[in-house]
JSON list of C-alpha atoms in Angstrom, two decimals:
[
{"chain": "L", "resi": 1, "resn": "UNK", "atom": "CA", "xyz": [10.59, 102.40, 45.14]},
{"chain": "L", "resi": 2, "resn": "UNK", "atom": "CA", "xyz": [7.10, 100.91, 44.74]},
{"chain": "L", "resi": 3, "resn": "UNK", "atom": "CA", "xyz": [7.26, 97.44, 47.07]},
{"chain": "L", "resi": 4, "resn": "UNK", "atom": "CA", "xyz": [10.66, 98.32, 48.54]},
{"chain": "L", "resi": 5, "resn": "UNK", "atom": "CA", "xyz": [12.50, 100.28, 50.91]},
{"chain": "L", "resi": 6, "resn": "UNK", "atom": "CA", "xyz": [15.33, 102.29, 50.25]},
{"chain": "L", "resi": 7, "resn": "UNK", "atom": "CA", "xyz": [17.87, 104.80, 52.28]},
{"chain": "L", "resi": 8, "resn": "UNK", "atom": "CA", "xyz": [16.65, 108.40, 52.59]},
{"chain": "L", "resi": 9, "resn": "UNK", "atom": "CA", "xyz": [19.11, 111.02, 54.36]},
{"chain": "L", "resi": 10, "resn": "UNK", "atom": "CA", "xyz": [19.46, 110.46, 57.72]},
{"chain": "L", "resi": 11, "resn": "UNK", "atom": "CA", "xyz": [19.38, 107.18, 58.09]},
{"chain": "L", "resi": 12, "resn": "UNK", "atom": "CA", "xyz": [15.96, 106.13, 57.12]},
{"chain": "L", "resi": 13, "resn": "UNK", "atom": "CA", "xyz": [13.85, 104.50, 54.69]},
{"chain": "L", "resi": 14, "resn": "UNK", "atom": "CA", "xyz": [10.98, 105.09, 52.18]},
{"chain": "L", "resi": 15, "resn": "UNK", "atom": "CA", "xyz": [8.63, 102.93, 50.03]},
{"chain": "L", "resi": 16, "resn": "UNK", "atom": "CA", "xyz": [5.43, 103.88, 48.33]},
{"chain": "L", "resi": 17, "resn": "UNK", "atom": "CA", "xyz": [2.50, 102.34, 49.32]},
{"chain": "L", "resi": 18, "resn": "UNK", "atom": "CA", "xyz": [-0.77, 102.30, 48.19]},
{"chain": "L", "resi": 19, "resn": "UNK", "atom": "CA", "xyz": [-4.54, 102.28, 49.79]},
{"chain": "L", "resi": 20, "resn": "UNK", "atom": "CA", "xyz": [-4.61, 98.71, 49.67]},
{"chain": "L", "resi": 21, "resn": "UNK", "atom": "CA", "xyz": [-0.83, 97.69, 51.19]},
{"chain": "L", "resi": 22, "resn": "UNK", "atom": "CA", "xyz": [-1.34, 100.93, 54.01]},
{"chain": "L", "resi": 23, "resn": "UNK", "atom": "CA", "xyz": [-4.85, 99.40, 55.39]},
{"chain": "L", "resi": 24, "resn": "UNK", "atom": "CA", "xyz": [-3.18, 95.80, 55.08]},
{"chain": "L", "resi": 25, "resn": "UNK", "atom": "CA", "xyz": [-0.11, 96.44, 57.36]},
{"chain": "L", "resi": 26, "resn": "UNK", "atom": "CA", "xyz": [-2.42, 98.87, 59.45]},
{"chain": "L", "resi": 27, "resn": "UNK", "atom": "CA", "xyz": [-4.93, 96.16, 59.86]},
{"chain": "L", "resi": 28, "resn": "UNK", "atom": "CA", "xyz": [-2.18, 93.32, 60.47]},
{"chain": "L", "resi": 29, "resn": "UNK", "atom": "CA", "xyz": [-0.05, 95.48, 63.14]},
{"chain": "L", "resi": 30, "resn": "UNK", "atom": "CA", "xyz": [-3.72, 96.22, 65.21]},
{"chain": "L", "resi": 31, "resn": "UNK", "atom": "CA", "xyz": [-4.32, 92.11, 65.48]},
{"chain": "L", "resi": 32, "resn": "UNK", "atom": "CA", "xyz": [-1.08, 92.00, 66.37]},
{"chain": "L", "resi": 33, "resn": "UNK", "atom": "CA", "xyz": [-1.34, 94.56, 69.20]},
{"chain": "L", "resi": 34, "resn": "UNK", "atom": "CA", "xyz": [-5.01, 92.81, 70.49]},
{"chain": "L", "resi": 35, "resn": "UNK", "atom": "CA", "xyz": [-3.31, 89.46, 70.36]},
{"chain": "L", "resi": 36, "resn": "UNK", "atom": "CA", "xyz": [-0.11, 90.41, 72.60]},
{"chain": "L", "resi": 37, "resn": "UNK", "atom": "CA", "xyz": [-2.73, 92.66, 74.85]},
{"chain": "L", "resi": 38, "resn": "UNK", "atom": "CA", "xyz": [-1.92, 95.20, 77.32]},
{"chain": "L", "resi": 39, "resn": "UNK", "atom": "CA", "xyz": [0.94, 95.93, 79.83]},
{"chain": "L", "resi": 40, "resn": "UNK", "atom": "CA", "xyz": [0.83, 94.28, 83.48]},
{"chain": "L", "resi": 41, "resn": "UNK", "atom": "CA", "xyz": [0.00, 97.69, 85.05]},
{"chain": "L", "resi": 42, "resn": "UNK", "atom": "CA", "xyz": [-2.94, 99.16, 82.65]},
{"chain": "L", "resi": 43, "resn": "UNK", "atom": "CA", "xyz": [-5.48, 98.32, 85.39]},
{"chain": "L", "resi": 44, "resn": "UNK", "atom": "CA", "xyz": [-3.64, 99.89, 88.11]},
{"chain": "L", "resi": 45, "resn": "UNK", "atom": "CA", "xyz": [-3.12, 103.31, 87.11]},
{"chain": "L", "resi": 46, "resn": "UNK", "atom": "CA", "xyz": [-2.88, 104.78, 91.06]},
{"chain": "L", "resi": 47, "resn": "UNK", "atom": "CA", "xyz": [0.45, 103.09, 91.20]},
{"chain": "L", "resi": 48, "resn": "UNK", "atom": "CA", "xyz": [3.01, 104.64, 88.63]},
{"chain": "L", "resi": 49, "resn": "UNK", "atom": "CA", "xyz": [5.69, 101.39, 89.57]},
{"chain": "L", "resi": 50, "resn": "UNK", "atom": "CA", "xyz": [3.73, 98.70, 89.37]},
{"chain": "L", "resi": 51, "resn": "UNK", "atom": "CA", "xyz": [4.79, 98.00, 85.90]},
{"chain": "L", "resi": 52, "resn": "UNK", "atom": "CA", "xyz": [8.54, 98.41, 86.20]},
{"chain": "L", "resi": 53, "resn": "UNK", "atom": "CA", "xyz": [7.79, 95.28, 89.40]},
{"chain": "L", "resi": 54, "resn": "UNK", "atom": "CA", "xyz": [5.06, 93.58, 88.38]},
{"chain": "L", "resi": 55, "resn": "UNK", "atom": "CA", "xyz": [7.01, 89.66, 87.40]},
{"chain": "L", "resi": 56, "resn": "UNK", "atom": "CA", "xyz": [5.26, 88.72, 83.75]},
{"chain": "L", "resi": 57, "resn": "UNK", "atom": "CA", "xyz": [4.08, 84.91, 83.40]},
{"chain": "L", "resi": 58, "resn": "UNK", "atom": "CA", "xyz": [6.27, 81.97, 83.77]},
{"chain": "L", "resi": 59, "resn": "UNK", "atom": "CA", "xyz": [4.26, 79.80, 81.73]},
{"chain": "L", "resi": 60, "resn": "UNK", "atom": "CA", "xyz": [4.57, 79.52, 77.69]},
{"chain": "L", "resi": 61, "resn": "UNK", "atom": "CA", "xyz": [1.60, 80.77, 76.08]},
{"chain": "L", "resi": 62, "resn": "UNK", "atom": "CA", "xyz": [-0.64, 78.39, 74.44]},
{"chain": "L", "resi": 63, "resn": "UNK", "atom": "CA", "xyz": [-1.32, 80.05, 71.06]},
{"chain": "L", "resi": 64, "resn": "UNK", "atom": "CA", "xyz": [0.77, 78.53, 68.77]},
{"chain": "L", "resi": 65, "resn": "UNK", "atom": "CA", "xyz": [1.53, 82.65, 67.56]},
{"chain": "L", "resi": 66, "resn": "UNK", "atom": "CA", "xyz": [2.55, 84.10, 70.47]},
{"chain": "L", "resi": 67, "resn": "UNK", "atom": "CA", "xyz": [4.67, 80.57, 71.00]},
{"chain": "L", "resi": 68, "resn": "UNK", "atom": "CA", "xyz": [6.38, 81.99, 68.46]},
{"chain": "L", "resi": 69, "resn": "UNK", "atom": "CA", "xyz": [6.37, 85.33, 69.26]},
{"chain": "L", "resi": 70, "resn": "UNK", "atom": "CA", "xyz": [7.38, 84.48, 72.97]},
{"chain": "L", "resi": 71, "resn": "UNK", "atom": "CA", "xyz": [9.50, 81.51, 72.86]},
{"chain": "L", "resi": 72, "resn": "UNK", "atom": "CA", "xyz": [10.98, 79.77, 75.70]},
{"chain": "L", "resi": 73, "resn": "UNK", "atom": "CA", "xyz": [14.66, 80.98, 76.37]},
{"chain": "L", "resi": 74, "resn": "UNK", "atom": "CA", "xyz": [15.48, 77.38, 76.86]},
{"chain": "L", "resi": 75, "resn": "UNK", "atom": "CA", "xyz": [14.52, 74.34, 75.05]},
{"chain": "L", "resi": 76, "resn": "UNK", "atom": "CA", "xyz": [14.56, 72.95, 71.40]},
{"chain": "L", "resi": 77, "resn": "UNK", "atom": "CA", "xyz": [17.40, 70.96, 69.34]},
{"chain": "L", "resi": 78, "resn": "UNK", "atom": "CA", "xyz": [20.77, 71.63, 70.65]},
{"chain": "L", "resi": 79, "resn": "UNK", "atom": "CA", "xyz": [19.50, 73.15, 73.79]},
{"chain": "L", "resi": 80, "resn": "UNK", "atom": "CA", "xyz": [19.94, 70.13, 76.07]},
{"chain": "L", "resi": 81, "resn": "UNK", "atom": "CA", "xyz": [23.90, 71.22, 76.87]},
{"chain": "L", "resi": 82, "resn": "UNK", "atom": "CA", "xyz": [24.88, 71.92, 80.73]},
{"chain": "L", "resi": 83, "resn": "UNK", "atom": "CA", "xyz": [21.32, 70.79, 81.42]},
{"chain": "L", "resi": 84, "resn": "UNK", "atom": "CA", "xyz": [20.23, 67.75, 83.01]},
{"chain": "L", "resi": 85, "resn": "UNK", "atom": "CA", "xyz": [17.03, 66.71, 81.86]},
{"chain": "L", "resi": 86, "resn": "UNK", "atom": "CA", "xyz": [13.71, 68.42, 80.60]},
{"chain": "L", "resi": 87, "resn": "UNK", "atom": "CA", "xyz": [12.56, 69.67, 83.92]},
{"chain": "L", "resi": 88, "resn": "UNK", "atom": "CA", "xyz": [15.72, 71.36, 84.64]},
{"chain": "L", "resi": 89, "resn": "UNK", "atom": "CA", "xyz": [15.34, 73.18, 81.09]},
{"chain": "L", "resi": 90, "resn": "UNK", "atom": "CA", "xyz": [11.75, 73.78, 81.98]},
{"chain": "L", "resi": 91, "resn": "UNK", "atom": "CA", "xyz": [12.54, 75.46, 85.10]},
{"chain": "L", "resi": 92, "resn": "UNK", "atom": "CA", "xyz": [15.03, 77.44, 83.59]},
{"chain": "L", "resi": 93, "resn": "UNK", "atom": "CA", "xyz": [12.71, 78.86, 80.98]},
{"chain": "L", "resi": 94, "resn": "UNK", "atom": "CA", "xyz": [9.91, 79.56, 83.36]},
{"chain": "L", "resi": 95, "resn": "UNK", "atom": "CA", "xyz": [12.34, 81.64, 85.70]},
{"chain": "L", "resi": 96, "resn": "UNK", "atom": "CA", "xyz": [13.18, 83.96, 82.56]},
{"chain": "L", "resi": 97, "resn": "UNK", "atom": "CA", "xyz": [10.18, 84.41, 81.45]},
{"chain": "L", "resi": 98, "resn": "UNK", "atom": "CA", "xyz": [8.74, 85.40, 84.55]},
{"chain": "L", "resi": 99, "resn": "UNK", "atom": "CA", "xyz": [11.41, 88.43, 84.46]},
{"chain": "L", "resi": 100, "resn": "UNK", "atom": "CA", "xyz": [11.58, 89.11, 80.65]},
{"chain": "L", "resi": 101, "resn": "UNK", "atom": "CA", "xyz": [8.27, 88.47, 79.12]},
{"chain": "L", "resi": 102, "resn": "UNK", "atom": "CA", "xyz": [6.53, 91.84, 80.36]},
{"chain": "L", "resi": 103, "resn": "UNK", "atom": "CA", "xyz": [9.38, 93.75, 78.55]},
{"chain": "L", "resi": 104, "resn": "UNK", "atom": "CA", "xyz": [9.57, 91.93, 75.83]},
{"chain": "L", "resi": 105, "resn": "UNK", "atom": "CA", "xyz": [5.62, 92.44, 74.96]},
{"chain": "L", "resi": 106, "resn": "UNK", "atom": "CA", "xyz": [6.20, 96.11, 75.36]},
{"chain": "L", "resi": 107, "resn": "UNK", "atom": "CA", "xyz": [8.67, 96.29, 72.80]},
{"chain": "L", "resi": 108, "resn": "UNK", "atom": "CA", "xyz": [6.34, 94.73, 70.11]},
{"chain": "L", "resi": 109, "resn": "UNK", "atom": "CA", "xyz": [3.63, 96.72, 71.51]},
{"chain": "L", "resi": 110, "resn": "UNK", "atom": "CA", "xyz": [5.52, 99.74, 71.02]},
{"chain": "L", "resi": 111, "resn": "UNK", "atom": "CA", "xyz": [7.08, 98.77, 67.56]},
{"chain": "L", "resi": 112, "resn": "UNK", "atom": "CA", "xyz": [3.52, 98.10, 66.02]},
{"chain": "L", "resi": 113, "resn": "UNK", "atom": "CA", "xyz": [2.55, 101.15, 67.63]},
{"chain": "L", "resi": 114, "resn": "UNK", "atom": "CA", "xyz": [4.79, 103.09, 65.52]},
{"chain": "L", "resi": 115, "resn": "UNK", "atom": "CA", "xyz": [3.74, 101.34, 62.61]},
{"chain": "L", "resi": 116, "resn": "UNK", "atom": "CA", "xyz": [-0.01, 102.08, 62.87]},
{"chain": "L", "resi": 117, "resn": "UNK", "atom": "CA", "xyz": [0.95, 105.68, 64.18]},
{"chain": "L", "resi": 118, "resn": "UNK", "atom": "CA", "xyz": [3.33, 106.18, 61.20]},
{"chain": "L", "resi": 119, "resn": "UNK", "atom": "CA", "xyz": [0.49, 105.21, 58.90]},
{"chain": "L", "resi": 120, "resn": "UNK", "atom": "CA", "xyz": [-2.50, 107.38, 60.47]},
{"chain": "L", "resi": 121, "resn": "UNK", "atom": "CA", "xyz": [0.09, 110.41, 59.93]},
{"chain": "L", "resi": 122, "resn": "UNK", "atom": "CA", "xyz": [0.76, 109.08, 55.90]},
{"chain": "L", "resi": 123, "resn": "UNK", "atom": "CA", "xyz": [-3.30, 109.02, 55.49]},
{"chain": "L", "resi": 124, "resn": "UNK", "atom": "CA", "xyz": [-4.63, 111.65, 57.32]},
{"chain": "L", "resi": 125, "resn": "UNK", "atom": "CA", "xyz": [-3.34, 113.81, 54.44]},
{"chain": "L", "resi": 126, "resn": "UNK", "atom": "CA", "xyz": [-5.94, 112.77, 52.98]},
{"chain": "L", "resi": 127, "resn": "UNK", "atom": "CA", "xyz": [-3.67, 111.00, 49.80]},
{"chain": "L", "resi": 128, "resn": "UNK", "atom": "CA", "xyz": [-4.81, 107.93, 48.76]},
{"chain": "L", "resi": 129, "resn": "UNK", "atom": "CA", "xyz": [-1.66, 106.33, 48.09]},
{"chain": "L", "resi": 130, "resn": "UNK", "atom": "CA", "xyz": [2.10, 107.90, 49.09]},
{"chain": "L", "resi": 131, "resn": "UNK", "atom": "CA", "xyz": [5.42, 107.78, 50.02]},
{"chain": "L", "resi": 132, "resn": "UNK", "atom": "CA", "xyz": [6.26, 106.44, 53.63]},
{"chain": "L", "resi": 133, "resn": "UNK", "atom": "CA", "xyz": [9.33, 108.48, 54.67]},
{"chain": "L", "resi": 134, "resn": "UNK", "atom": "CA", "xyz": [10.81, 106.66, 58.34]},
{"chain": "L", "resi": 135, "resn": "UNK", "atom": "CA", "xyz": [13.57, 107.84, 60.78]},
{"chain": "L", "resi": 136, "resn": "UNK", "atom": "CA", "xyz": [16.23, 105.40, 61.47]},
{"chain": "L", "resi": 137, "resn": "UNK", "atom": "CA", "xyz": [14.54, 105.24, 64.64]},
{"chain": "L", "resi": 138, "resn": "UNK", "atom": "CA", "xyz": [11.03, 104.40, 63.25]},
{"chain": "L", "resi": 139, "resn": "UNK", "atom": "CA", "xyz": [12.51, 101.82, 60.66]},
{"chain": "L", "resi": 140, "resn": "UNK", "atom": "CA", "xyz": [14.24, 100.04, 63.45]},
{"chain": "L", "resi": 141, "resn": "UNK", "atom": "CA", "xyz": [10.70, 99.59, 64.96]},
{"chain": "L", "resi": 142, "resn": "UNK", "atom": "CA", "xyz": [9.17, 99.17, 61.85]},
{"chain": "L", "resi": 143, "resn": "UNK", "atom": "CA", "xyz": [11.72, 96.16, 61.00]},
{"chain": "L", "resi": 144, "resn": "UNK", "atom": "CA", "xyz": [10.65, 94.53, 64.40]},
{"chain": "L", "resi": 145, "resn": "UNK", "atom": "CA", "xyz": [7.25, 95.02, 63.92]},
{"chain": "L", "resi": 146, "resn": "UNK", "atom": "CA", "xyz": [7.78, 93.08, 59.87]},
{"chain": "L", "resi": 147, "resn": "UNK", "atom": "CA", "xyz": [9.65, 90.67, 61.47]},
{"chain": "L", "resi": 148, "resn": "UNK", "atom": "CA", "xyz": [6.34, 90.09, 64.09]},
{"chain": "L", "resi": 149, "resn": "UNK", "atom": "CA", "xyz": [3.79, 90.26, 61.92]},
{"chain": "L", "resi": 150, "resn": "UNK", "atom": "CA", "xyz": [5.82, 87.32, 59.60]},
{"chain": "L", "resi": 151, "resn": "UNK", "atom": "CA", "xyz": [6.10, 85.60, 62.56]},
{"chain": "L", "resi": 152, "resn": "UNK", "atom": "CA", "xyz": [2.66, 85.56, 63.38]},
{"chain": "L", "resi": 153, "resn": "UNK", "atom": "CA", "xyz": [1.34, 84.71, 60.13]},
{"chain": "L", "resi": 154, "resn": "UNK", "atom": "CA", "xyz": [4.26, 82.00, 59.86]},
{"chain": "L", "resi": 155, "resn": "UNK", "atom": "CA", "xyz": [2.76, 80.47, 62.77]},
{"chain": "L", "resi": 156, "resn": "UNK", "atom": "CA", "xyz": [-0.60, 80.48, 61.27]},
{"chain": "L", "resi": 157, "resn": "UNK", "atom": "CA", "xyz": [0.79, 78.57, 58.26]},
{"chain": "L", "resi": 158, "resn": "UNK", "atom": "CA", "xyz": [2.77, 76.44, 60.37]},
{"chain": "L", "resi": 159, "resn": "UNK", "atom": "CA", "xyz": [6.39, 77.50, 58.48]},
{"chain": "L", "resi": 160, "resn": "UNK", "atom": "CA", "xyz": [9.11, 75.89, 60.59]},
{"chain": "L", "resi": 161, "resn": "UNK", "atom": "CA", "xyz": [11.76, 76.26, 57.85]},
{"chain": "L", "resi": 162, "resn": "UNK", "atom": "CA", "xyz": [12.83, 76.96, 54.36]},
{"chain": "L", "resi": 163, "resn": "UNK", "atom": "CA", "xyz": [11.34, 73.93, 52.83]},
{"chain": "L", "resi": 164, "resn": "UNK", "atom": "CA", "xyz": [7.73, 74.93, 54.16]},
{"chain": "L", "resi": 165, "resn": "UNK", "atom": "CA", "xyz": [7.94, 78.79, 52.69]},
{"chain": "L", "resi": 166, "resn": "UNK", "atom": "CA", "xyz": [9.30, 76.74, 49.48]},
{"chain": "L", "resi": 167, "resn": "UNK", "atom": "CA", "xyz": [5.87, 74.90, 49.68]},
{"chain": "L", "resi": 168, "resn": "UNK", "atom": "CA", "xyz": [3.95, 78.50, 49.80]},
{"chain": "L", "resi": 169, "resn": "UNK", "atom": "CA", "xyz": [4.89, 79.06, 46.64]},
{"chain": "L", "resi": 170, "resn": "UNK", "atom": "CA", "xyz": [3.11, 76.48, 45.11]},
{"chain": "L", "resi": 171, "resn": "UNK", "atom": "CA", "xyz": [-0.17, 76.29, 46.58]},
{"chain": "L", "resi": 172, "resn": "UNK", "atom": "CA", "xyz": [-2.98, 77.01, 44.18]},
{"chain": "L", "resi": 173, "resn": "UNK", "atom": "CA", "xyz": [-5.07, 80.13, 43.67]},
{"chain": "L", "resi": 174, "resn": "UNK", "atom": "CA", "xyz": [-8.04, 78.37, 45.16]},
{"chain": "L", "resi": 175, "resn": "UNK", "atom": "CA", "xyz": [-6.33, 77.33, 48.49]},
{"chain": "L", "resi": 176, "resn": "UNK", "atom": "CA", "xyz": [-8.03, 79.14, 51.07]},
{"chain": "L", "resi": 177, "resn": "UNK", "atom": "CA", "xyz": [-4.61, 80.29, 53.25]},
{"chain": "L", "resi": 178, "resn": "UNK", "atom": "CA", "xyz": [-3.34, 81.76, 49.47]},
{"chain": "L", "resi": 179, "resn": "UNK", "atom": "CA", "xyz": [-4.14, 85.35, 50.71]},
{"chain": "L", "resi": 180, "resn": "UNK", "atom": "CA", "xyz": [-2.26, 84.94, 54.23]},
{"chain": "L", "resi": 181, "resn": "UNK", "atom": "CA", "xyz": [0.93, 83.21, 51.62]},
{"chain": "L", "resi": 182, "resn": "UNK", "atom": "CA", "xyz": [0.41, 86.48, 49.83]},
{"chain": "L", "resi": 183, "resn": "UNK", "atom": "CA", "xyz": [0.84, 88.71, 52.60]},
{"chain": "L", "resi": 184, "resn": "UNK", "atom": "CA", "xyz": [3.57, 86.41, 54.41]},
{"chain": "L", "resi": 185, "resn": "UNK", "atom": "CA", "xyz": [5.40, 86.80, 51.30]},
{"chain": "L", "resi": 186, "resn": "UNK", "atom": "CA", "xyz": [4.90, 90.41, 50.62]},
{"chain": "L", "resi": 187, "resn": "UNK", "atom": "CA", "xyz": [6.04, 91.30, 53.85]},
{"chain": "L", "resi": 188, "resn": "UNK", "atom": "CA", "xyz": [9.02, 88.95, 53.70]},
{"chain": "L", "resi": 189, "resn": "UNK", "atom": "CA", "xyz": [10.44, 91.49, 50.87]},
{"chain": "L", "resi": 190, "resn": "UNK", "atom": "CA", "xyz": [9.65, 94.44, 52.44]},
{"chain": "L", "resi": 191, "resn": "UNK", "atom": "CA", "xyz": [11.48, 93.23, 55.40]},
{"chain": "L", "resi": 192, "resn": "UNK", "atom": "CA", "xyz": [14.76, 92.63, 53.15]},
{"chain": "L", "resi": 193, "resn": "UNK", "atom": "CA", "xyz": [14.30, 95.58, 51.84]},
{"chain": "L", "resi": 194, "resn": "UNK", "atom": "CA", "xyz": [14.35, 97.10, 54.69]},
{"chain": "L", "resi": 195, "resn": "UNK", "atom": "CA", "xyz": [16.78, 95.02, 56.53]},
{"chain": "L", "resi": 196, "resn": "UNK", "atom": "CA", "xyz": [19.01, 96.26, 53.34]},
{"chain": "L", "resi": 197, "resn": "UNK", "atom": "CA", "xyz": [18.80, 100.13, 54.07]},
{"chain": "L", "resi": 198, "resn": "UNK", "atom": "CA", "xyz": [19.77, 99.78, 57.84]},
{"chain": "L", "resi": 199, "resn": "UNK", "atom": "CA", "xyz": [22.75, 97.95, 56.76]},
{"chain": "L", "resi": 200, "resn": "UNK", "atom": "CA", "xyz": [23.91, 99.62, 53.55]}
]
């Protein structure tokens, strides 16, 4: 089990984790939280609906990492079918984000929230190192939060496809990104292993 998921009873999944690997994936899932920030309606708590109205942006964001984690609905290679030209495509992309994006950033707000909340419970037991035990419901947010955090650190390393990860694997001990490869790459397996005990 050390490194990997596997099935429990139930539905869920367990791995061992240790000191180090709990306050790396708690630490990673809190940037993640600060970087996609809070809900439209946090500063308006005298109005219970605004969030469920309130239209999210209709611009991309500019950081290349939540680019990734918020891509355009429209737009990239093979994309251009049924549409026109670029501005059409633009337009289209704009108009769902404007209705999607809000809900969207709650889900990975709420996914890492489990993650981090999952974690405080494992150490406030005071054990230095233990065995993670998930619901099927808290794995399926814990795979979406894995699948975030990759994507964020992907971005940071500027992975657009297999042939870059490929490259990862040979940069040398001295290169200053080798820690971020380390953890892209560690999380990568947890994710399959993962991924493998919601499907098996």
């Amino acid at each position: 089990m050390p490194g990997q998921f596997e099935a429990i009873p139930g539905g869920g999944a367990a791995v061992a984790l240790d000191e180090v690997e709990i306050s790396i994936i708690r630490s990673l899932a809190v940037q993640l939280l600060e970087l996609i920030g809070p809900g439209p309606a946090e500063d308006a708590p005298d109005d219970p609906l605004a969030e469920l109205f309130a239209e999210g942006p209709s611009e991309p964001p500019t950081d290349p990492v939540l680019q990734r984690l918020l891509p355009d609905a429209y737009g990239g290679p093979g994309s251009e079918e049924g549409a026109t030209d670029a501005d059409e495509l633009r337009a289209y992309s704009s108009e769902f984000r404007r209705f999607t994006e809000n809900d969207l950033r709650a889900k990975k707000r709420e996914d890492a929230l489990v993650v981090i909340r999952s974690l405080d419970a494992l150490t406030s037991k005071g054990e230095g190192g233990a065995v993670l035990k998930l619901s099927a419901d808290e794995s399926r947010h814990w795979l979406g939060a894995l699948n975030d955090l990759r994507l964020a650190i992907g971005a940071r390393l500027e992975v657009t496809d297999e042939e870059d990860t490929d490259l990862l694997y040979q940069l040398p001990d001295s290169d200053a990104r080798k820690p971020m490869v380390m953890a892209y790459l560690w999380l990568g397996g947890l994710q399959e292993t993962l991924v493998a005990t919601l499907i098996g």
